[in-house]
Amino acid sequence: MDAAQTPDSDAPDRQALDRQALASEEFLTANGISRLEVVDSTGSTNADLLRAVTVEPAAWGDLAVLTAEHQTAARGRLDRQWEAPERSSVSVSIVLRPVNAEGRPLRTQSYSWLSLLAALALRETLLETAGIPAEIKWPNDVLVRGRKIAGILAQLGPMGDGAAPPVVVGTGLNVTLTAKELPVPTATSVRLEEALTVDRTLLLKSYLSRFTALYRSFCNADGDPAAGMAGGPSLHKRVEAVMVTLGKQVRAQLPGDHEIIGHASRLDDYGSLLVVDAAAREHVVTAGDVLHLRPWSPPIQGSVPGQGPESGYA
């Protein structure tokens, strides 16, 4: 029996975020965070920031952060909603107004990489701070041992005065959820994976530090995913190296009952997934279009469709 299937013990002691540590001038300055607010409860941190950058754009600059102890209407892609127990997750959204080293706004074509950059930062946090292995599942999930531990949602803010629109990147990480509290059986949490820590303040600070470092490198590279970052591999190479989707047979379900079945070969320059079908045709699958992406295996002869060996992720 693996960690995500173990019986529940007593409900964990869920500590509040350490607001003093998060508001530390040393922490904020070191990471270039312009503002960090903690709220007790809200519907959605992403929705709150999208409203804030519309109503008070000057008050929410680049790398302004909003985090909540409890989200009552958290959103994922395609308006999927869920709610986790209070103080059981890291729920955080970040305002991004990306400009390069000369202060010139990045091309909006590069924005599609920001959710993948966030996934990479979270994967590094889980590995280095929590001590658990993690991988990225295209387009916006982080997995541990094949189970979803986090989801990421990037949303475009409003255009204003001819300036490039801001982006709000939201991340939801399951931290102390018990097996009974998981939204689906194919999910997991930091606690269930027997991590080194379930301290949400520590995990949040670690994630923000890694995110801001990657983000600055990406911006300084003018938003070019193929350019080296901080003397190391490019964002493109770093993401592909830890993406569990690549090299697998997948089925991409698209609007209008369309689907593409084939080999997930690589990411293109815009972070879209390239899938090669049985006729060797290459298809571009974009994050904005795909409804579901699941591993696929040919049905066993004589099996009932939908009851074969196919399995999927949350």
Coordinates of C-alpha atoms in Angstrom, one line a residue:
M1 CA 0.0 0.0 0.0
D2 CA 1.5 3.3 -1.0
A3 CA 1.4 6.6 1.0
A4 CA -1.6 8.1 -0.7
Q5 CA -3.7 5.0 0.1
T6 CA -2.8 4.7 3.8
P7 CA -5.7 5.0 6.3
D8 CA -6.2 8.3 7.9
S9 CA -4.8 9.0 11.3
D10 CA -6.1 11.8 13.5
A11 CA -6.5 15.1 11.8
P12 CA -3.2 16.9 11.6
D13 CA -2.4 20.0 13.7
R14 CA -2.8 22.8 11.1
Q15 CA -0.7 25.8 12.1
A16 CA -1.4 29.3 10.7
L17 CA 1.0 30.9 8.3
D18 CA 3.8 32.8 10.1
R19 CA 2.8 36.3 8.9
Q20 CA 5.8 37.9 10.5
A21 CA 8.2 35.7 8.7
L22 CA 6.5 36.2 5.4
A23 CA 6.4 40.0 5.9
S24 CA 10.1 40.1 6.8
E25 CA 11.8 43.0 4.9
E26 CA 14.9 40.9 4.5
F27 CA 12.9 38.1 2.8
L28 CA 10.8 40.4 0.6
T29 CA 13.9 42.5 -0.5
A30 CA 16.0 39.5 -1.2
N31 CA 13.4 38.1 -3.6
G32 CA 12.2 41.3 -5.2
I33 CA 8.7 40.8 -3.8
S34 CA 6.9 44.2 -4.1
R35 CA 4.0 43.3 -1.8
L36 CA 2.8 40.3 0.2
E37 CA -0.6 40.0 1.7
V38 CA -2.1 37.2 3.8
V39 CA -5.9 36.9 4.1
D40 CA -7.8 34.5 6.3
S41 CA -10.3 33.4 3.7
T42 CA -11.3 34.3 0.2
G43 CA -13.1 32.7 -2.8
S44 CA -10.0 32.7 -5.0
T45 CA -6.7 34.5 -4.8
N46 CA -6.4 34.6 -8.5
A47 CA -9.8 36.2 -8.9
D48 CA -8.9 38.7 -6.1
L49 CA -5.7 39.7 -7.9
L50 CA -7.3 39.9 -11.3
R51 CA -9.8 42.4 -9.7
A52 CA -7.1 44.2 -7.9
V53 CA -4.9 44.8 -11.0
T54 CA -8.0 46.2 -12.7
V55 CA -9.1 48.5 -9.9
E56 CA -5.8 49.4 -8.3
P57 CA -3.0 48.6 -10.9
A58 CA -0.5 50.9 -9.2
A59 CA -0.9 49.1 -5.9
W60 CA -0.1 45.7 -7.3
G61 CA 3.1 45.8 -9.1
D62 CA 5.4 43.1 -10.5
L63 CA 5.9 40.2 -8.0
A64 CA 3.0 41.3 -5.7
V65 CA 1.8 38.2 -3.8
L66 CA -1.5 37.3 -2.2
T67 CA -1.9 34.1 -0.2
A68 CA -4.9 32.7 1.8
E69 CA -5.3 30.4 4.7
H70 CA -8.6 29.2 3.1
Q71 CA -10.0 29.3 -0.4
T72 CA -13.7 28.6 -0.7
A73 CA -13.9 28.7 -4.5
A74 CA -10.5 27.8 -5.9
R75 CA -10.4 27.5 -9.6
G76 CA -8.4 25.4 -12.0
R77 CA -8.3 25.2 -15.8
L78 CA -11.7 25.2 -17.5
D79 CA -13.4 26.7 -14.4
R80 CA -13.0 23.5 -12.4
Q81 CA -13.6 24.3 -8.7
W82 CA -12.7 22.7 -5.4
E83 CA -12.3 23.6 -1.7
A84 CA -9.8 22.2 0.8
P85 CA -9.9 22.4 4.6
E86 CA -8.6 25.6 6.2
R87 CA -4.9 25.8 6.6
S88 CA -4.4 22.5 4.7
S89 CA -2.8 23.9 1.6
V90 CA -0.5 26.6 0.2
S91 CA -2.8 28.8 -1.9
V92 CA -0.9 31.7 -3.5
S93 CA -1.2 34.0 -6.5
I94 CA 1.5 36.3 -7.9
V95 CA 1.1 39.3 -10.2
L96 CA 3.7 39.4 -13.0
R97 CA 4.5 42.4 -15.2
P98 CA 7.4 40.9 -17.0
V99 CA 10.1 43.2 -18.5
N100 CA 13.6 42.5 -19.6
A101 CA 16.9 43.9 -18.2
E102 CA 16.4 47.1 -20.2
G103 CA 12.9 47.6 -18.8
R104 CA 11.2 46.6 -22.1
P105 CA 8.0 44.5 -21.7
L106 CA 8.4 40.9 -22.8
R107 CA 6.5 39.7 -25.8
T108 CA 3.1 38.3 -24.8
Q109 CA 4.1 35.1 -26.8
S110 CA 6.5 34.3 -23.9
Y111 CA 3.7 34.4 -21.3
S112 CA 2.7 30.8 -22.1
W113 CA 5.9 29.7 -20.3
L114 CA 5.0 31.3 -17.0
S115 CA 2.9 28.5 -15.6
L116 CA 5.6 26.0 -16.6
L117 CA 8.1 28.2 -14.8
A118 CA 5.9 28.1 -11.7
A119 CA 5.6 24.3 -12.0
L120 CA 9.4 24.0 -12.2
A121 CA 9.9 26.2 -9.1
L122 CA 7.4 24.1 -7.1
R123 CA 9.0 20.9 -8.2
E124 CA 12.4 22.2 -6.9
T125 CA 10.7 23.2 -3.6
L126 CA 9.2 19.8 -3.1
L127 CA 12.5 18.0 -3.9
E128 CA 14.9 20.3 -2.0
T129 CA 12.7 21.5 0.9
A130 CA 10.3 18.7 1.4
G131 CA 12.5 15.9 0.2
I132 CA 10.0 14.3 -2.1
P133 CA 10.4 13.5 -5.8
A134 CA 8.2 15.5 -8.1
E135 CA 7.6 15.8 -11.8
I136 CA 5.6 18.1 -14.1
K137 CA 2.6 16.8 -16.1
W138 CA 1.8 19.0 -19.0
P139 CA 0.2 21.5 -19.1
N140 CA -0.2 22.6 -15.4
D141 CA 0.1 19.9 -12.8
V142 CA 2.8 18.8 -10.4
L143 CA 2.9 15.1 -9.6
V144 CA 4.5 12.9 -6.9
R145 CA 4.8 9.2 -7.8
G146 CA 2.1 9.7 -10.4
R147 CA -0.4 11.5 -8.2
K148 CA -1.4 15.1 -8.4
I149 CA -0.1 17.2 -5.5
A150 CA -0.5 20.7 -7.1
G151 CA -2.1 22.6 -9.8
I152 CA -1.2 25.9 -11.4
L153 CA -3.3 28.4 -13.3
A154 CA -2.0 31.5 -15.2
Q155 CA -4.6 34.1 -16.2
L156 CA -4.1 37.2 -18.3
G157 CA -5.0 40.5 -16.7
P158 CA -6.5 43.6 -18.4
M159 CA -4.8 45.8 -21.0
G160 CA -4.2 49.3 -19.7
D161 CA -3.0 52.4 -21.5
G162 CA -1.4 50.5 -24.2
A163 CA 0.9 48.6 -21.8
A164 CA 1.4 44.9 -21.9
P165 CA -1.2 43.1 -19.7
P166 CA -0.2 41.6 -16.4
V167 CA -0.4 37.9 -15.7
V168 CA -1.6 36.3 -12.5
V169 CA -0.1 32.9 -11.7
G170 CA -1.9 30.9 -9.0
T171 CA -0.6 27.8 -7.3
G172 CA -2.5 25.4 -5.1
L173 CA -0.4 22.8 -3.2
N174 CA -1.9 20.1 -1.1
V175 CA 0.1 20.1 2.2
T176 CA -1.7 18.4 5.1
L177 CA -4.7 16.8 3.5
T178 CA -5.5 13.3 4.7
A179 CA -6.4 10.5 2.4
K180 CA -10.1 11.1 3.2
E181 CA -9.8 14.8 2.4
L182 CA -8.3 14.4 -1.1
P183 CA -10.5 15.7 -3.9
V184 CA -9.9 12.5 -6.0
P185 CA -8.2 9.2 -5.3
T186 CA -5.4 10.1 -7.8
A187 CA -4.3 13.1 -5.7
T188 CA -1.9 13.2 -2.9
S189 CA -0.4 15.7 -0.3
V190 CA 2.9 16.6 1.2
R191 CA 1.9 14.9 4.4
L192 CA 0.9 11.7 2.8
E193 CA 4.2 11.5 1.0
E194 CA 6.1 11.5 4.4
A195 CA 8.0 14.6 3.6
L196 CA 10.7 16.2 5.6
T197 CA 8.4 19.1 6.5
V198 CA 4.7 20.1 6.3
D199 CA 5.4 23.7 7.5
R200 CA 3.4 25.7 5.0
T201 CA 5.3 28.9 5.8
L202 CA 8.6 27.2 5.0
L203 CA 7.2 25.7 1.8
L204 CA 5.7 29.0 0.7
K205 CA 8.9 30.9 1.3
S206 CA 10.9 28.3 -0.5
Y207 CA 8.5 28.3 -3.5
L208 CA 8.5 32.1 -3.7
S209 CA 12.3 32.2 -3.6
R210 CA 12.7 29.7 -6.4
F211 CA 10.0 31.2 -8.5
T212 CA 11.4 34.8 -8.3
A213 CA 14.9 33.5 -9.2
L214 CA 13.7 31.6 -12.2
Y215 CA 11.4 34.5 -13.2
R216 CA 14.2 37.1 -13.1
S217 CA 16.4 34.8 -15.2
F218 CA 13.7 34.3 -17.7
C219 CA 13.0 38.0 -18.0
N220 CA 16.7 38.9 -18.3
A221 CA 16.8 36.4 -21.2
D222 CA 14.1 38.5 -22.8
G223 CA 11.5 35.7 -22.4
D224 CA 13.4 33.4 -24.7
P225 CA 12.8 29.8 -23.4
A226 CA 15.8 28.6 -25.4
A227 CA 18.3 31.0 -23.7
G228 CA 20.5 29.8 -20.9
M229 CA 19.3 30.9 -17.4
A230 CA 21.7 32.1 -14.7
G231 CA 24.6 30.2 -16.4
G232 CA 22.6 27.0 -16.6
P233 CA 20.3 25.2 -19.0
S234 CA 17.4 27.1 -20.7
L235 CA 13.9 27.0 -19.3
H236 CA 12.8 24.9 -22.2
K237 CA 15.4 22.2 -21.4
R238 CA 14.8 22.4 -17.6
V239 CA 11.1 21.8 -18.0
E240 CA 11.4 19.0 -20.6
A241 CA 13.9 17.2 -18.4
V242 CA 11.4 16.8 -15.6
M243 CA 8.2 16.4 -17.6
V244 CA 6.6 13.0 -17.1
T245 CA 4.3 13.5 -20.1
L246 CA 7.1 13.4 -22.7
G247 CA 8.0 10.1 -24.3
K248 CA 4.5 8.6 -23.5
Q249 CA 1.6 7.6 -25.6
V250 CA -1.2 10.0 -24.8
R251 CA -4.7 10.9 -25.7
A252 CA -5.6 14.6 -25.9
Q253 CA -9.3 15.4 -25.7
L254 CA -10.2 18.6 -27.4
P255 CA -13.4 20.6 -27.7
G256 CA -16.0 19.3 -30.0
D257 CA -15.4 15.6 -29.2
H258 CA -12.1 15.7 -31.0
E259 CA -9.1 13.8 -29.8
I260 CA -5.5 13.2 -30.8
I261 CA -3.8 9.9 -29.9
G262 CA 0.0 9.6 -30.3
H263 CA 3.5 10.0 -28.9
A264 CA 4.1 13.1 -26.8
S265 CA 7.5 14.0 -28.3
R266 CA 8.5 17.5 -27.1
L267 CA 7.5 21.1 -26.3
D268 CA 7.6 23.7 -29.0
D269 CA 8.9 27.3 -28.6
Y270 CA 5.6 28.4 -27.0
G271 CA 5.3 25.5 -24.5
S272 CA 2.7 23.7 -26.5
L273 CA 2.9 19.9 -26.6
L274 CA 3.8 18.2 -29.9
V275 CA 2.0 14.8 -30.4
V276 CA 3.0 12.5 -33.3
D277 CA 0.1 10.2 -34.4
A278 CA 0.3 6.7 -35.9
A279 CA 0.5 8.3 -39.4
A280 CA 3.6 10.3 -38.3
R281 CA 1.7 13.5 -38.4
E282 CA 2.7 16.1 -35.8
H283 CA 0.0 17.9 -34.0
V284 CA 0.3 21.0 -31.8
V285 CA -1.7 20.8 -28.6
T286 CA -2.0 24.0 -26.7
A287 CA -2.8 24.4 -23.0
G288 CA -5.8 26.6 -23.8
D289 CA -7.4 24.0 -26.0
V290 CA -6.9 20.7 -24.3
L291 CA -9.7 19.4 -22.1
H292 CA -7.9 16.3 -20.8
L293 CA -4.5 14.7 -21.4
R294 CA -4.1 11.2 -20.3
P295 CA -1.7 8.3 -20.8
W296 CA -3.0 5.9 -23.5
S297 CA -2.5 2.2 -24.3
P298 CA -4.0 0.3 -27.2
P299 CA -7.1 -1.6 -26.0
I300 CA -6.6 -5.3 -25.4
Q301 CA -8.4 -7.4 -28.1
G302 CA -11.8 -8.3 -26.9
S303 CA -11.9 -5.8 -24.1
V304 CA -14.8 -3.4 -23.7
P305 CA -14.0 0.2 -24.8
G306 CA -13.3 2.3 -21.7
Q307 CA -12.5 -0.8 -19.5
G308 CA -9.1 -1.6 -20.9
P309 CA -5.7 -0.8 -19.4
E310 CA -5.9 2.9 -19.9
S311 CA -5.4 5.0 -16.8
G312 CA -5.2 8.7 -16.2
Y313 CA -4.2 11.4 -13.8
A314 CA -6.4 13.8 -11.8

